[in-house]
N, CA and C of each residue as an Amber inpcrd file, in Angstrom:
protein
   375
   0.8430000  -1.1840000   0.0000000   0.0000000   0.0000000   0.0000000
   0.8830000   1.2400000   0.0000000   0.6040000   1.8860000  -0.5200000
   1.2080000   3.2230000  -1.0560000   0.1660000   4.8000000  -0.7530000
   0.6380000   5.7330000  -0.2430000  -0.5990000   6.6940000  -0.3600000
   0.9980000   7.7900000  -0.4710000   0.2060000   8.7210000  -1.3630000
   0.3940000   9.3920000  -2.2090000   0.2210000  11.4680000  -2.0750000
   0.7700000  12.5160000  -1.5260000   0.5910000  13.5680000  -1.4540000
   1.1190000  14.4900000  -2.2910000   0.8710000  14.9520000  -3.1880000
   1.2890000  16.3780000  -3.2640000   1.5380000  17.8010000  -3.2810000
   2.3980000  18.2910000  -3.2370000   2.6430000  20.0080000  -3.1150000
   3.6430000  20.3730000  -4.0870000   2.7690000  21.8920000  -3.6890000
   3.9740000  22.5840000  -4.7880000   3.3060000  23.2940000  -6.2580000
   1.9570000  23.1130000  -6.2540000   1.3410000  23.4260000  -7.0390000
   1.0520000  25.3770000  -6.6100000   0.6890000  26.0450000  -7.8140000
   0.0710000  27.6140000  -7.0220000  -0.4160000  27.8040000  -8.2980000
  -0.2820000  29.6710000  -8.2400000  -0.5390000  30.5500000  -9.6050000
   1.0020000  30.9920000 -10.3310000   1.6520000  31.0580000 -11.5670000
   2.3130000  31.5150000 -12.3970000   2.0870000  31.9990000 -13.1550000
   3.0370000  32.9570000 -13.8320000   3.0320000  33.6860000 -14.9300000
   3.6950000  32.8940000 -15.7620000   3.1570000  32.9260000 -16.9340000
   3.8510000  32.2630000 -18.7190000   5.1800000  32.5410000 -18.5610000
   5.7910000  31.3720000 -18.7280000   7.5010000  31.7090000 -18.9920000
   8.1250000  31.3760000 -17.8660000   6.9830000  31.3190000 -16.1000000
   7.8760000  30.6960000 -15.0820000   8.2490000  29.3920000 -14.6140000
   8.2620000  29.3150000 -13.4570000   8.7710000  28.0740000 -13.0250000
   7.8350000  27.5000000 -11.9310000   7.4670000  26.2200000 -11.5450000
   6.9380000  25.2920000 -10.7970000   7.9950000  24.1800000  -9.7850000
   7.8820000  23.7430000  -8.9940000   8.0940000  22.4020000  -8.6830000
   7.4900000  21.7300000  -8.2520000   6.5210000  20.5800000  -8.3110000
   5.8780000  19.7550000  -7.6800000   6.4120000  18.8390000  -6.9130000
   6.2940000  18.5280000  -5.8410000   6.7690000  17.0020000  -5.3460000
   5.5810000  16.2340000  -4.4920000   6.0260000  15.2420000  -4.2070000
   5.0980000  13.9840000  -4.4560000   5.7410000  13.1970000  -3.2480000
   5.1850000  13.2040000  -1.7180000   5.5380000  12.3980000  -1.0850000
   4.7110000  10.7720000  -0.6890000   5.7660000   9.8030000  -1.0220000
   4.7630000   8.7940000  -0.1280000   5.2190000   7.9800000   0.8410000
   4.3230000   7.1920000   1.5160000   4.4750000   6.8820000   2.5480000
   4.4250000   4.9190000   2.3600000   4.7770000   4.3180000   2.8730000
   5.1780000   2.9030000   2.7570000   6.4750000   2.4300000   2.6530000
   6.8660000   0.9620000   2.8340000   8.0660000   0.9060000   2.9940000
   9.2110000   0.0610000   1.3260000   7.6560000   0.5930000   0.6360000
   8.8780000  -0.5730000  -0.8180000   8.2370000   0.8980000  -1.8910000
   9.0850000   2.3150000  -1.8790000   8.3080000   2.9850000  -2.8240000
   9.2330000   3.3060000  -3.7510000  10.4020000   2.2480000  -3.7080000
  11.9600000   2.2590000  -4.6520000  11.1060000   1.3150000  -5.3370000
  10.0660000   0.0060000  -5.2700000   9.9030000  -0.9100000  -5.5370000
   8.7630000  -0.2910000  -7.2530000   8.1830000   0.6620000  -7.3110000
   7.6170000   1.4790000  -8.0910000   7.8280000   2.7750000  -9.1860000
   7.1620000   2.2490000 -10.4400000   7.3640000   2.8960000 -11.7380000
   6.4400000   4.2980000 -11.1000000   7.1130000   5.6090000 -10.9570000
   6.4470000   6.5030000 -10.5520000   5.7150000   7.5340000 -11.3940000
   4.5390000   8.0080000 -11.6270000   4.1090000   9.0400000 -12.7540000
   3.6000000  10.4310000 -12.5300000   3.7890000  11.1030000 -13.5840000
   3.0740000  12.5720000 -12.8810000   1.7530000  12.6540000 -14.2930000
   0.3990000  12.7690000 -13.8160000  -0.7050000  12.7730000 -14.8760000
  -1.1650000  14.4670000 -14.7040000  -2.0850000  14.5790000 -15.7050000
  -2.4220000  16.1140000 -15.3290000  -4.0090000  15.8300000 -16.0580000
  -4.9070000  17.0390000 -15.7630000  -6.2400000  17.1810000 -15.8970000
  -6.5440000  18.5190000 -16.2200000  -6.7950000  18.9220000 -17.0960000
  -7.4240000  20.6600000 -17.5220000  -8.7650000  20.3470000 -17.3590000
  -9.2100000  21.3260000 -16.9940000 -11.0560000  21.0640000 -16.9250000
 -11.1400000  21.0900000 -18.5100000 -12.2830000  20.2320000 -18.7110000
 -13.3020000  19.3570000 -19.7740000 -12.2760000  18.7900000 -20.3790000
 -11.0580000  18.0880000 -19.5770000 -10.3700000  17.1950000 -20.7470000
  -9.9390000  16.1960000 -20.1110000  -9.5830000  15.0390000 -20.4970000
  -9.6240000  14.0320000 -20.0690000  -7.8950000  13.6490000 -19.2330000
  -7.8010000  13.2560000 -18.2220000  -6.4740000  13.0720000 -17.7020000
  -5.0440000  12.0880000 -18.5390000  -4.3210000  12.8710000 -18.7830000
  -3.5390000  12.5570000 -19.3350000  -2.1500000  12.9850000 -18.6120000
  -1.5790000  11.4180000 -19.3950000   0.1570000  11.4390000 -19.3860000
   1.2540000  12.4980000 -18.9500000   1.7860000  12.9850000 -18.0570000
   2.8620000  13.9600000 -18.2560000   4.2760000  13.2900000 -18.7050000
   4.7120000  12.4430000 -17.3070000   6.1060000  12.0650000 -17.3680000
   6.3040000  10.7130000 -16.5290000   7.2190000  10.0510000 -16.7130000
   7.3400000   8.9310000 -15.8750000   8.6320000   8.4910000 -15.1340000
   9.3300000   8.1100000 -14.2150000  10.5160000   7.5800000 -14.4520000
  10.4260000   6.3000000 -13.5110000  11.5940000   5.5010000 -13.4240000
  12.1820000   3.8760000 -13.6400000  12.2700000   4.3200000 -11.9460000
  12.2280000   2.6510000 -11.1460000  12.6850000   2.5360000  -9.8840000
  13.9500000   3.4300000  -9.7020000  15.1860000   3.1840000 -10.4010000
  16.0980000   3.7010000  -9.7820000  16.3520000   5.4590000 -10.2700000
  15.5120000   5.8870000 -11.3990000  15.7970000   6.8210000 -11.5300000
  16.6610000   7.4820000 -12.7240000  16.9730000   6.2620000 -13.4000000
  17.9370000   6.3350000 -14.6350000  17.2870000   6.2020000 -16.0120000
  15.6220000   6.0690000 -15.5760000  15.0600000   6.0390000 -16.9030000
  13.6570000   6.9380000 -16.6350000  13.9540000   7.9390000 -17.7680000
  12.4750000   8.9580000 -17.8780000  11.7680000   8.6240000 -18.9840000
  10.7100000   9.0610000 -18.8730000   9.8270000   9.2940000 -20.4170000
   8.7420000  10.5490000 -20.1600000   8.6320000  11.2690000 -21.4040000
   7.8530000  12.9300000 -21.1880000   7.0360000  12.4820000 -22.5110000
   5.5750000  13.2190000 -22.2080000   4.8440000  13.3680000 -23.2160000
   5.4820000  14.5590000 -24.0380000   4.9990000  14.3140000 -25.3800000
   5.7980000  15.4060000 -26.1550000   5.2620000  17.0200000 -25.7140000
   4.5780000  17.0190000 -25.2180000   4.0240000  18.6850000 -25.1240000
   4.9090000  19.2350000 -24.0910000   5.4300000  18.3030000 -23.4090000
   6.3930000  18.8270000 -22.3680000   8.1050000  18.7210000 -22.1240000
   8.2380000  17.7500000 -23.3410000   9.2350000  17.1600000 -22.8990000
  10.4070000  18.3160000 -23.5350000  11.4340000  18.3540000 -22.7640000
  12.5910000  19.8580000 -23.0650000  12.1900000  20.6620000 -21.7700000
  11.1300000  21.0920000 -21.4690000  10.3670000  22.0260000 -20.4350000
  10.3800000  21.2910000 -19.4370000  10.1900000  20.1170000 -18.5810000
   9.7660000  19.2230000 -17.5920000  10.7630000  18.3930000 -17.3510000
  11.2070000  17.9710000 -16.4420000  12.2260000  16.9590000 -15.6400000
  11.4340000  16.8220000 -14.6880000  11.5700000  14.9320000 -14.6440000
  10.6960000  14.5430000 -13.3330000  12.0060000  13.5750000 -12.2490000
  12.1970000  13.7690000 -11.1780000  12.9950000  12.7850000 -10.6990000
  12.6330000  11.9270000  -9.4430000  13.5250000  11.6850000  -8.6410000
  13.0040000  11.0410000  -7.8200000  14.1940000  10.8200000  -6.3750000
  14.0100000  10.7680000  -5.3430000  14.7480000  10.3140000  -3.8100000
  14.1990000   9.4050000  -3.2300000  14.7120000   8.2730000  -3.6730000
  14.0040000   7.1270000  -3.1930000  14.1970000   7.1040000  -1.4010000
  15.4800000   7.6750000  -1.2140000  15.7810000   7.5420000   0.5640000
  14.9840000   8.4880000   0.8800000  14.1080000   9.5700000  -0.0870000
  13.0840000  10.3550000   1.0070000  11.6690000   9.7970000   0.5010000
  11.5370000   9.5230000  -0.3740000  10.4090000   8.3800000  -0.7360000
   9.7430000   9.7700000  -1.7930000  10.3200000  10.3060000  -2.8430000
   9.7360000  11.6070000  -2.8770000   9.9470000  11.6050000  -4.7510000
   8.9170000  11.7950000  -5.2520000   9.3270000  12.1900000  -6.7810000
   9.0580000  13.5870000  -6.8400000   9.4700000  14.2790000  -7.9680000
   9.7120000  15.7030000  -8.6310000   9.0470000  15.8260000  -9.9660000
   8.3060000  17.2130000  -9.7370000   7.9860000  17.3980000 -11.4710000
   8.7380000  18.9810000 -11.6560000   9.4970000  19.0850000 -12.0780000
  10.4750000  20.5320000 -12.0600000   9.7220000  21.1660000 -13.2710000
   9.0740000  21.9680000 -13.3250000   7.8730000  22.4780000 -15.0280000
   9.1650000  23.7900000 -14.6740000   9.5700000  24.2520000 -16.2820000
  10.0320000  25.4310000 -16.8820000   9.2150000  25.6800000 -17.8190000
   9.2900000  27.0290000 -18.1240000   8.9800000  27.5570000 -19.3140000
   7.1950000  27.0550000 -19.4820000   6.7560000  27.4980000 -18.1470000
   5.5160000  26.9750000 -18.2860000   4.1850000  27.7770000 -19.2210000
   3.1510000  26.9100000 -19.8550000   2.9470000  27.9320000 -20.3090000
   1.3550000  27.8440000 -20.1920000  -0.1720000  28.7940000 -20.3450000
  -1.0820000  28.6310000 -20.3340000  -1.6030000  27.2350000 -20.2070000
  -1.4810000  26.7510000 -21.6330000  -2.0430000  24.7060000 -21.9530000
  -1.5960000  24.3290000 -20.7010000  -0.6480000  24.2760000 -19.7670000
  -0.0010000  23.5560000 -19.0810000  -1.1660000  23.3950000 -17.4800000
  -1.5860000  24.5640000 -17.3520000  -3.1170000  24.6660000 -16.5990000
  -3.8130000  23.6040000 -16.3030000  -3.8660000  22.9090000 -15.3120000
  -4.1460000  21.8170000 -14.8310000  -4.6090000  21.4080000 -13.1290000
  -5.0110000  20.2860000 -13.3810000  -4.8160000  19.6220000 -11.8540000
  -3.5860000  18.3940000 -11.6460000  -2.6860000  18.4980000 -11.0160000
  -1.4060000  17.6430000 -11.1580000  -1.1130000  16.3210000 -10.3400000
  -1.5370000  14.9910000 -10.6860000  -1.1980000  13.6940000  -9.6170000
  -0.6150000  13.1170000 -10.3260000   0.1540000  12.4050000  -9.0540000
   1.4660000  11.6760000  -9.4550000   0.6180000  10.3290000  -8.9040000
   1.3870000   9.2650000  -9.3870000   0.9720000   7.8620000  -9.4620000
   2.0030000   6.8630000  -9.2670000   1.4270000   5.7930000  -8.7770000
   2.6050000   4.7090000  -8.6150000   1.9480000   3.3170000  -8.9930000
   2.9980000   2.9020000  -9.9060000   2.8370000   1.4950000 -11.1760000
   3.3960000   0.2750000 -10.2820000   2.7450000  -0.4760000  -9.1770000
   3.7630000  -1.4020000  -9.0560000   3.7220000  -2.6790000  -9.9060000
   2.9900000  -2.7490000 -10.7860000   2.9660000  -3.7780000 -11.6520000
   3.8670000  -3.7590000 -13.1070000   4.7640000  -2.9240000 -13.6200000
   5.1540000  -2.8080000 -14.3110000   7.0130000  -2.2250000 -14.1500000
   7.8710000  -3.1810000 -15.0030000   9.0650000  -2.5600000 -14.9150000
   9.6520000  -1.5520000 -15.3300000   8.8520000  -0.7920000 -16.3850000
   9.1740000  -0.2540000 -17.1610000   8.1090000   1.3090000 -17.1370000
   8.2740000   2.3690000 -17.6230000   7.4160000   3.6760000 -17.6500000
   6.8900000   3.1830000 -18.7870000   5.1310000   3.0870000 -17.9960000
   4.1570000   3.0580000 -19.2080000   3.2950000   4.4320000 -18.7310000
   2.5010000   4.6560000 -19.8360000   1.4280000   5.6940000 -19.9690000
  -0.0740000   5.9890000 -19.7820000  -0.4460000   4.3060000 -19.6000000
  -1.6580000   3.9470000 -19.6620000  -1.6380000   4.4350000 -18.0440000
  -2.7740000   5.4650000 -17.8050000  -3.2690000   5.7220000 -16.6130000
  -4.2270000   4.1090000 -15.4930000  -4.4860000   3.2270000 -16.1800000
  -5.3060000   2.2060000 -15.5910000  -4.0060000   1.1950000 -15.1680000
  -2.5790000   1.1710000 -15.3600000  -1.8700000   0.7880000 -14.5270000
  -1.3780000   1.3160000 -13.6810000  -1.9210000   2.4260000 -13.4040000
  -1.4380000   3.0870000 -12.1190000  -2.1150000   2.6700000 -10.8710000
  -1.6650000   2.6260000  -9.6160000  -2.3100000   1.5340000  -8.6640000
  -2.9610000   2.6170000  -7.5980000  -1.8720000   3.5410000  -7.5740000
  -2.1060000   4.4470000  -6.3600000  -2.0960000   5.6130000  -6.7170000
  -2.9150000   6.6940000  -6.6400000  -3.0900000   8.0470000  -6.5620000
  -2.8150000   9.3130000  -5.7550000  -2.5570000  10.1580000  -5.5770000
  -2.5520000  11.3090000  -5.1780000  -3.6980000  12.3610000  -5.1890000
  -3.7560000  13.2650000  -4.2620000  -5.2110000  13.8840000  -4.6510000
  -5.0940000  14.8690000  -5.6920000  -4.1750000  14.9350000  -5.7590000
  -3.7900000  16.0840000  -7.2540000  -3.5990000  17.2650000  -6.3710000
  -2.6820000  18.4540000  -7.4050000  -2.6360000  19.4240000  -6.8220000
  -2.5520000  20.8130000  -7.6230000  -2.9770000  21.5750000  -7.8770000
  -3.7700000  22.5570000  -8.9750000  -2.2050000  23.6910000  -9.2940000
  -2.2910000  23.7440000 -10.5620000  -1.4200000  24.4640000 -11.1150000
  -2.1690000  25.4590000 -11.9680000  -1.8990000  26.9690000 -12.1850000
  -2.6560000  27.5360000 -13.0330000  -1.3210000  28.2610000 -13.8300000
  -1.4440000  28.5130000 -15.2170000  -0.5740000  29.4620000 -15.3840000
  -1.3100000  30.5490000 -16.5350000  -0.9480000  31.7950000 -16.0240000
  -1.8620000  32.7320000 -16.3390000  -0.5490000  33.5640000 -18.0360000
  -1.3610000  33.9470000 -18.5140000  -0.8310000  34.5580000 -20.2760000
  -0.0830000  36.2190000 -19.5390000
């Protein structure tokens, strides 16, 4: 069992900067493919970024990827969504997720096991 918090979300201006992080709590959360999903109102939740147990393997949806680094401290049990160059589209609600069924960063939101309550990002033009 895994439960899932994040912070770090607020209001920005186009062009700034974010950090999200993502704490959880349990004792195997090295043992998990970790994800960050996002939600704009009337659209359906989608993909941001993913990375590997140890941290040596990412994957970014293309709308973000160059702009976004996601990482991870497994000794604090803690992943990262570092957003640059953020911009309007990016306007969302932000949860991170944890895959323990899979070795690898997948995208499909229905292998994600455990949730976060999300945490609201706006970025204003």
């Amino acid at each position: 069992q895994v439960q899932l918090v994040e912070s770090g979300g607020g209001l920005v201006q186009a062009g700034g900067s974010l950090r999200l992080s993502c704490a959880a709590s349990g004792r195997t959360f090295s043992g998990y493919v970790m994800g960050w999903f996002r939600q704009a109102p009337g659209k359906e939740r989608e993909f941001v970024a993913g990375i590997s147990y140890s941290g040596a393997y990412t994957y970014y949806a293309d709308s973000v990827k160059g702009r976004f680094t996601i990482s991870r401290d497994n000794a604090k049990k803690t992943v990262y969504l570092q957003m640059n160059s953020l911009k309007p589209e990016d306007t969302a609600v932000y949860y991170c997720a944890a895959d323990g069924r899979d070795r690898v960063v997948v995208t499909t939101e229905s292998r994600y096991d455990y949730w976060g309550q999300g945490t609201q990002v706006t970025v204003s033009s």
